[in-house]
Tab-separated table of N, CA, C and O in Angstrom:
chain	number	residue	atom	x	y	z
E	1	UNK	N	-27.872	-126.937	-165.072
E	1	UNK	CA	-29.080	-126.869	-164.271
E	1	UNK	C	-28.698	-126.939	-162.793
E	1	UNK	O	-28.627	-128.033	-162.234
E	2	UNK	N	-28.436	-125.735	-162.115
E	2	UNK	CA	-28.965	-125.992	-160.642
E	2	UNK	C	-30.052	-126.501	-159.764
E	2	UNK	O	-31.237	-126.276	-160.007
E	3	UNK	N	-29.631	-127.201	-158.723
E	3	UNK	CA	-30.739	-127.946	-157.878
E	3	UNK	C	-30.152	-127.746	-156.634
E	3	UNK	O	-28.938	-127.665	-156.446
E	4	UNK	N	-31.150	-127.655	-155.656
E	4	UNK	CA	-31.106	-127.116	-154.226
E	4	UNK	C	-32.058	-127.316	-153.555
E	4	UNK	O	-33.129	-127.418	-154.152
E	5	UNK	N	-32.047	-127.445	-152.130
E	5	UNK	CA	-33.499	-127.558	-151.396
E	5	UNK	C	-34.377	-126.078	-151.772
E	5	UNK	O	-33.816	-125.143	-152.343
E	6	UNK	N	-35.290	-126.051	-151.510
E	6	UNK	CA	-35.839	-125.068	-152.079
E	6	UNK	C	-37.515	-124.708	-151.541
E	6	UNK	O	-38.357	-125.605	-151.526
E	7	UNK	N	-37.678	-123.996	-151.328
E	7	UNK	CA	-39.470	-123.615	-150.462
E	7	UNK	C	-40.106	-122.200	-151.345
E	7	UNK	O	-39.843	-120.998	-151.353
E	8	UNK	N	-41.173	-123.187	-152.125
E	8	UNK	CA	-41.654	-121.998	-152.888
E	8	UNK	C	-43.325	-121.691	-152.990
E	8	UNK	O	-44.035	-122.653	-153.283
E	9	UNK	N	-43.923	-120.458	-152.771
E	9	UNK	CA	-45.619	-120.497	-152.711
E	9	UNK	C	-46.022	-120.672	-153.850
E	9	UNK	O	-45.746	-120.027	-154.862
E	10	UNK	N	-46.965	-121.915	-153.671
E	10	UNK	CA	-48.284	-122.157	-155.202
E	10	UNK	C	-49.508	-121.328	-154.927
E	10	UNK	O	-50.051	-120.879	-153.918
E	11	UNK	N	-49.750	-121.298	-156.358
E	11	UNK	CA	-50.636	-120.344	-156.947
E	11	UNK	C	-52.146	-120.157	-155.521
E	11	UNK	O	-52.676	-119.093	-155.202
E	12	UNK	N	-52.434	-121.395	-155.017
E	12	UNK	CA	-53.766	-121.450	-153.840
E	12	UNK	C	-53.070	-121.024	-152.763
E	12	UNK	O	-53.736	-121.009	-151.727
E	13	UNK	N	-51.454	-120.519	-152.632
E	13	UNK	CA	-51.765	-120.083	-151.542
E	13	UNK	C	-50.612	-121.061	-150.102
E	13	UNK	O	-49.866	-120.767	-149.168
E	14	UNK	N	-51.026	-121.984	-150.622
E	14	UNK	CA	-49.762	-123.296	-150.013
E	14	UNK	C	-48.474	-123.110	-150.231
E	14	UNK	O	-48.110	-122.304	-151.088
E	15	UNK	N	-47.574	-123.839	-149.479
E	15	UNK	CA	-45.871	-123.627	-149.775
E	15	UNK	C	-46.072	-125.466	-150.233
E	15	UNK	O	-46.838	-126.409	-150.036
E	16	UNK	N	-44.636	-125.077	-151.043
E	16	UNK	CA	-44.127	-126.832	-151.040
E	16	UNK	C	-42.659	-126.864	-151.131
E	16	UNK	O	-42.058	-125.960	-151.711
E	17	UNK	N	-42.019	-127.908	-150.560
E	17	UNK	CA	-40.616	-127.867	-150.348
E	17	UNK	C	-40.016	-128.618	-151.578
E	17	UNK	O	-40.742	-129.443	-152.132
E	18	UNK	N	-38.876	-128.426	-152.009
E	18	UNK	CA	-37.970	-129.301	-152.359
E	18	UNK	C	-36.541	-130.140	-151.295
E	18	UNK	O	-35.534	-129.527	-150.942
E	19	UNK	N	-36.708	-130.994	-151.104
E	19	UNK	CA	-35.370	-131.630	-150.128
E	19	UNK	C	-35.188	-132.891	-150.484
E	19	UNK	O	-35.384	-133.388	-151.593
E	20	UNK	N	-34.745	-133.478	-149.357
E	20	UNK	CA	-34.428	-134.829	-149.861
E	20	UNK	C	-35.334	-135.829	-148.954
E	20	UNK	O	-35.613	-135.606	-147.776
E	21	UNK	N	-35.787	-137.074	-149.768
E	21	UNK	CA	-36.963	-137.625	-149.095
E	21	UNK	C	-36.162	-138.712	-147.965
E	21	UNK	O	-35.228	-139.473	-148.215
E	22	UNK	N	-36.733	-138.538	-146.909
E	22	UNK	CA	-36.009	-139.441	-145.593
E	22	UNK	C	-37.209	-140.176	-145.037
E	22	UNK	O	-36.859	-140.863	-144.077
E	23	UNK	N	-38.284	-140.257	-145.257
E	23	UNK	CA	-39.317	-140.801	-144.784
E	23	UNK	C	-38.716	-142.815	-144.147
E	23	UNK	O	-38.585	-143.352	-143.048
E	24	UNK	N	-38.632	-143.020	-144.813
E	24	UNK	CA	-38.027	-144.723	-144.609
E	24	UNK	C	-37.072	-144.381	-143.117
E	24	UNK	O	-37.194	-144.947	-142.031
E	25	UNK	N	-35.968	-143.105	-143.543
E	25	UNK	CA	-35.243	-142.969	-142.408
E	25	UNK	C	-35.586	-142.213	-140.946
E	25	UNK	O	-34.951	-142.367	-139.902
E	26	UNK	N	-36.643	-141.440	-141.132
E	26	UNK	CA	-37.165	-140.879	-140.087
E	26	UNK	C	-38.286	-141.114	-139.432
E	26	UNK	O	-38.627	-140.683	-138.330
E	27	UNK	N	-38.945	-141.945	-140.287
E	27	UNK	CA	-40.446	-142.105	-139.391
E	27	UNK	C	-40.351	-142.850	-138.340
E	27	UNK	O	-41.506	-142.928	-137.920
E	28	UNK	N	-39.402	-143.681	-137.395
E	28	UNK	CA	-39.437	-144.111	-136.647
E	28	UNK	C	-39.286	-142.968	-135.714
E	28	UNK	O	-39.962	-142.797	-134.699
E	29	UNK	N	-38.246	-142.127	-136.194
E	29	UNK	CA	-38.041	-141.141	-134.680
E	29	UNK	C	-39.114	-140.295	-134.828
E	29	UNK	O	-38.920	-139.239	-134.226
E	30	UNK	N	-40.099	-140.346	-135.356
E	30	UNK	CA	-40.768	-138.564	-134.769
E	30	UNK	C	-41.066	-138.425	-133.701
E	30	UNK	O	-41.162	-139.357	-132.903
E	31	UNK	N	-41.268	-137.307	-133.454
E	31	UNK	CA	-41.236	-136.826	-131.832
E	31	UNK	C	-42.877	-137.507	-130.916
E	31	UNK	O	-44.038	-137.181	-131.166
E	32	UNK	N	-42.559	-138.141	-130.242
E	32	UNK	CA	-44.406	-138.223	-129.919
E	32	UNK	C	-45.394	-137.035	-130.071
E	32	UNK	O	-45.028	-135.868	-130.216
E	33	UNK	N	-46.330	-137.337	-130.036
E	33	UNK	CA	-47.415	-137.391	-130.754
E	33	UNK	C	-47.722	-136.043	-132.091
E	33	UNK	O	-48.478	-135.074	-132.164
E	34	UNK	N	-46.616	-136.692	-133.041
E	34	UNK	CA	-45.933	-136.275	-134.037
E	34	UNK	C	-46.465	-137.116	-134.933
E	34	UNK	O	-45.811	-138.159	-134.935
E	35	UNK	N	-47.671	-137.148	-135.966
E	35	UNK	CA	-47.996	-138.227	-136.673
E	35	UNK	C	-48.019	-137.788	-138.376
E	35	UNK	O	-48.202	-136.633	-138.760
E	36	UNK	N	-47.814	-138.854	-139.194
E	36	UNK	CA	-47.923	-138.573	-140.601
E	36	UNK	C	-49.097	-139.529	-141.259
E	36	UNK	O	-49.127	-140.754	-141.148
E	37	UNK	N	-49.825	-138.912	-141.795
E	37	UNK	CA	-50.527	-139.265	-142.961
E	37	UNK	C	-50.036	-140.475	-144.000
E	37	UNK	O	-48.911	-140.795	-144.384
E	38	UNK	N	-51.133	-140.918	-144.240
E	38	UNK	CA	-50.104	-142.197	-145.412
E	38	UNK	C	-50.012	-141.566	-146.586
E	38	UNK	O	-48.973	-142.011	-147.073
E	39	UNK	N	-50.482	-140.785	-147.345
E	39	UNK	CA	-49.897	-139.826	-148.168
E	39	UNK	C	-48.937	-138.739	-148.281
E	39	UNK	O	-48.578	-138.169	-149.311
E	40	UNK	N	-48.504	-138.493	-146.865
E	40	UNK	CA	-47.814	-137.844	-146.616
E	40	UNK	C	-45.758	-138.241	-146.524
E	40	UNK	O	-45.284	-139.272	-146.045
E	41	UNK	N	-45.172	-137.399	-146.962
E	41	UNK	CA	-43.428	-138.134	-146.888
E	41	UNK	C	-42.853	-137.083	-146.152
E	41	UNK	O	-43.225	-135.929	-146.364
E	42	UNK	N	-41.670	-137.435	-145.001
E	42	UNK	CA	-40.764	-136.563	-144.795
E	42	UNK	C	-39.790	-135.965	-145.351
E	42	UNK	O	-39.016	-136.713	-145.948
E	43	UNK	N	-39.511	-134.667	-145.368
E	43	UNK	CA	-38.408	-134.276	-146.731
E	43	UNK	C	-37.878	-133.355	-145.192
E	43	UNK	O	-38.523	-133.051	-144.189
E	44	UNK	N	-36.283	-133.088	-145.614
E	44	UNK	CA	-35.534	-132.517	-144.819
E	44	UNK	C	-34.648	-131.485	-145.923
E	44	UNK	O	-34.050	-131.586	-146.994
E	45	UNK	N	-34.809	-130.997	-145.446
E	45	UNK	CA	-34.404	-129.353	-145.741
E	45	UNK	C	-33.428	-128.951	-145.247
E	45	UNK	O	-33.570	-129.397	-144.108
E	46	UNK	N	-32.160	-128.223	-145.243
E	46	UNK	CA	-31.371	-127.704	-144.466
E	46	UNK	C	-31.963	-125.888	-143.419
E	46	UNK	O	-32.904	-125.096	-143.486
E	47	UNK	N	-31.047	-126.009	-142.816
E	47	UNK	CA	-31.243	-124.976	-141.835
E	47	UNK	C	-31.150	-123.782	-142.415
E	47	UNK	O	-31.869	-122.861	-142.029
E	48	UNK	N	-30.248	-123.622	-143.432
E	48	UNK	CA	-29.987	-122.325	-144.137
E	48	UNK	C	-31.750	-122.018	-145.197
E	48	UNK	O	-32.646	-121.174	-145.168
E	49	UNK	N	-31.514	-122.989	-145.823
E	49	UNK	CA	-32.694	-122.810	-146.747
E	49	UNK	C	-34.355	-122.461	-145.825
E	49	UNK	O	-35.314	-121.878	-146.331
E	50	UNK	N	-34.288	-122.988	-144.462
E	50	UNK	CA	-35.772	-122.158	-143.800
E	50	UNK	C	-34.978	-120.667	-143.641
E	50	UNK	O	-35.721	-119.827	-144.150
E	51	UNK	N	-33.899	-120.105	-143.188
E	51	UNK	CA	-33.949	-119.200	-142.903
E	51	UNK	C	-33.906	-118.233	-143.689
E	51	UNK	O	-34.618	-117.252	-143.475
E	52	UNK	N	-33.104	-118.289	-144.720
E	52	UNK	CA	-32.853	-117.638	-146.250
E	52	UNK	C	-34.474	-117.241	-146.504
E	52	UNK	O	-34.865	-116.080	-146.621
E	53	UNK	N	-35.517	-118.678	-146.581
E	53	UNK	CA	-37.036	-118.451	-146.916
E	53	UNK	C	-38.030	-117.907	-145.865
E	53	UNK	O	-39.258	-117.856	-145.928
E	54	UNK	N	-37.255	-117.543	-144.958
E	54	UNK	CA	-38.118	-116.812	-143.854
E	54	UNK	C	-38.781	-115.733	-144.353
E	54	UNK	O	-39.992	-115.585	-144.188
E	55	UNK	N	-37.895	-114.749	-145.121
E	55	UNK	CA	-38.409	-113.828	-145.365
E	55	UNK	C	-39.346	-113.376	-146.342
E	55	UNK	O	-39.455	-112.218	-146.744
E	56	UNK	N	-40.128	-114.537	-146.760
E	56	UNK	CA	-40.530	-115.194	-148.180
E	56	UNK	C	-41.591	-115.242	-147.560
E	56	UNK	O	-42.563	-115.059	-148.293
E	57	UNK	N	-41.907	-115.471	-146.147
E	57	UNK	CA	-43.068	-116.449	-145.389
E	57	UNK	C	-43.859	-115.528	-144.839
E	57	UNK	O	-43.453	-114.935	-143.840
E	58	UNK	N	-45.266	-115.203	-145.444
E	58	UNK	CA	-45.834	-114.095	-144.371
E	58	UNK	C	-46.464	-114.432	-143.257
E	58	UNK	O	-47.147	-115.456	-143.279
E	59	UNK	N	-46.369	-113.607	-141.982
E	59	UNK	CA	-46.754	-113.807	-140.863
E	59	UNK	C	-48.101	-114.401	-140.857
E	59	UNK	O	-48.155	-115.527	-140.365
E	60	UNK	N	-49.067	-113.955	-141.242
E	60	UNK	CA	-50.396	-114.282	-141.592
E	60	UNK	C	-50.750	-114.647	-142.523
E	60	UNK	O	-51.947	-114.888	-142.677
């Protein structure tokens, strides 16, 4: 079984990522006025995997 970060569109229309969850480690730095939801987690993704899925992503 392969596993990888990963960015894929659901059925409504939304994307959702696969990465690794850093929330504990990042929520102190976000950028000002950069805010998260309490339901919400930070996941980090590598650089390759947005660009690879760029072309996945429609403009509109």
């Amino acid at each position: 079984m392969e596993t990888c970060p990963d960015i894929f569109e659901l059925s409504d229309g939304n994307f959702a990522v696969i990465g690794t969850e850093a929330t504990d480690d990042l929520d102190a730095l976000l950028p000002p006025g950069v805010t998260r939801a309490e339901g919400e987690r930070i996941v980090v993704i590598t650089r390759d995997t947005i660009v690879r899925a760029k072309r996945d992503i429609p403009d509109a």
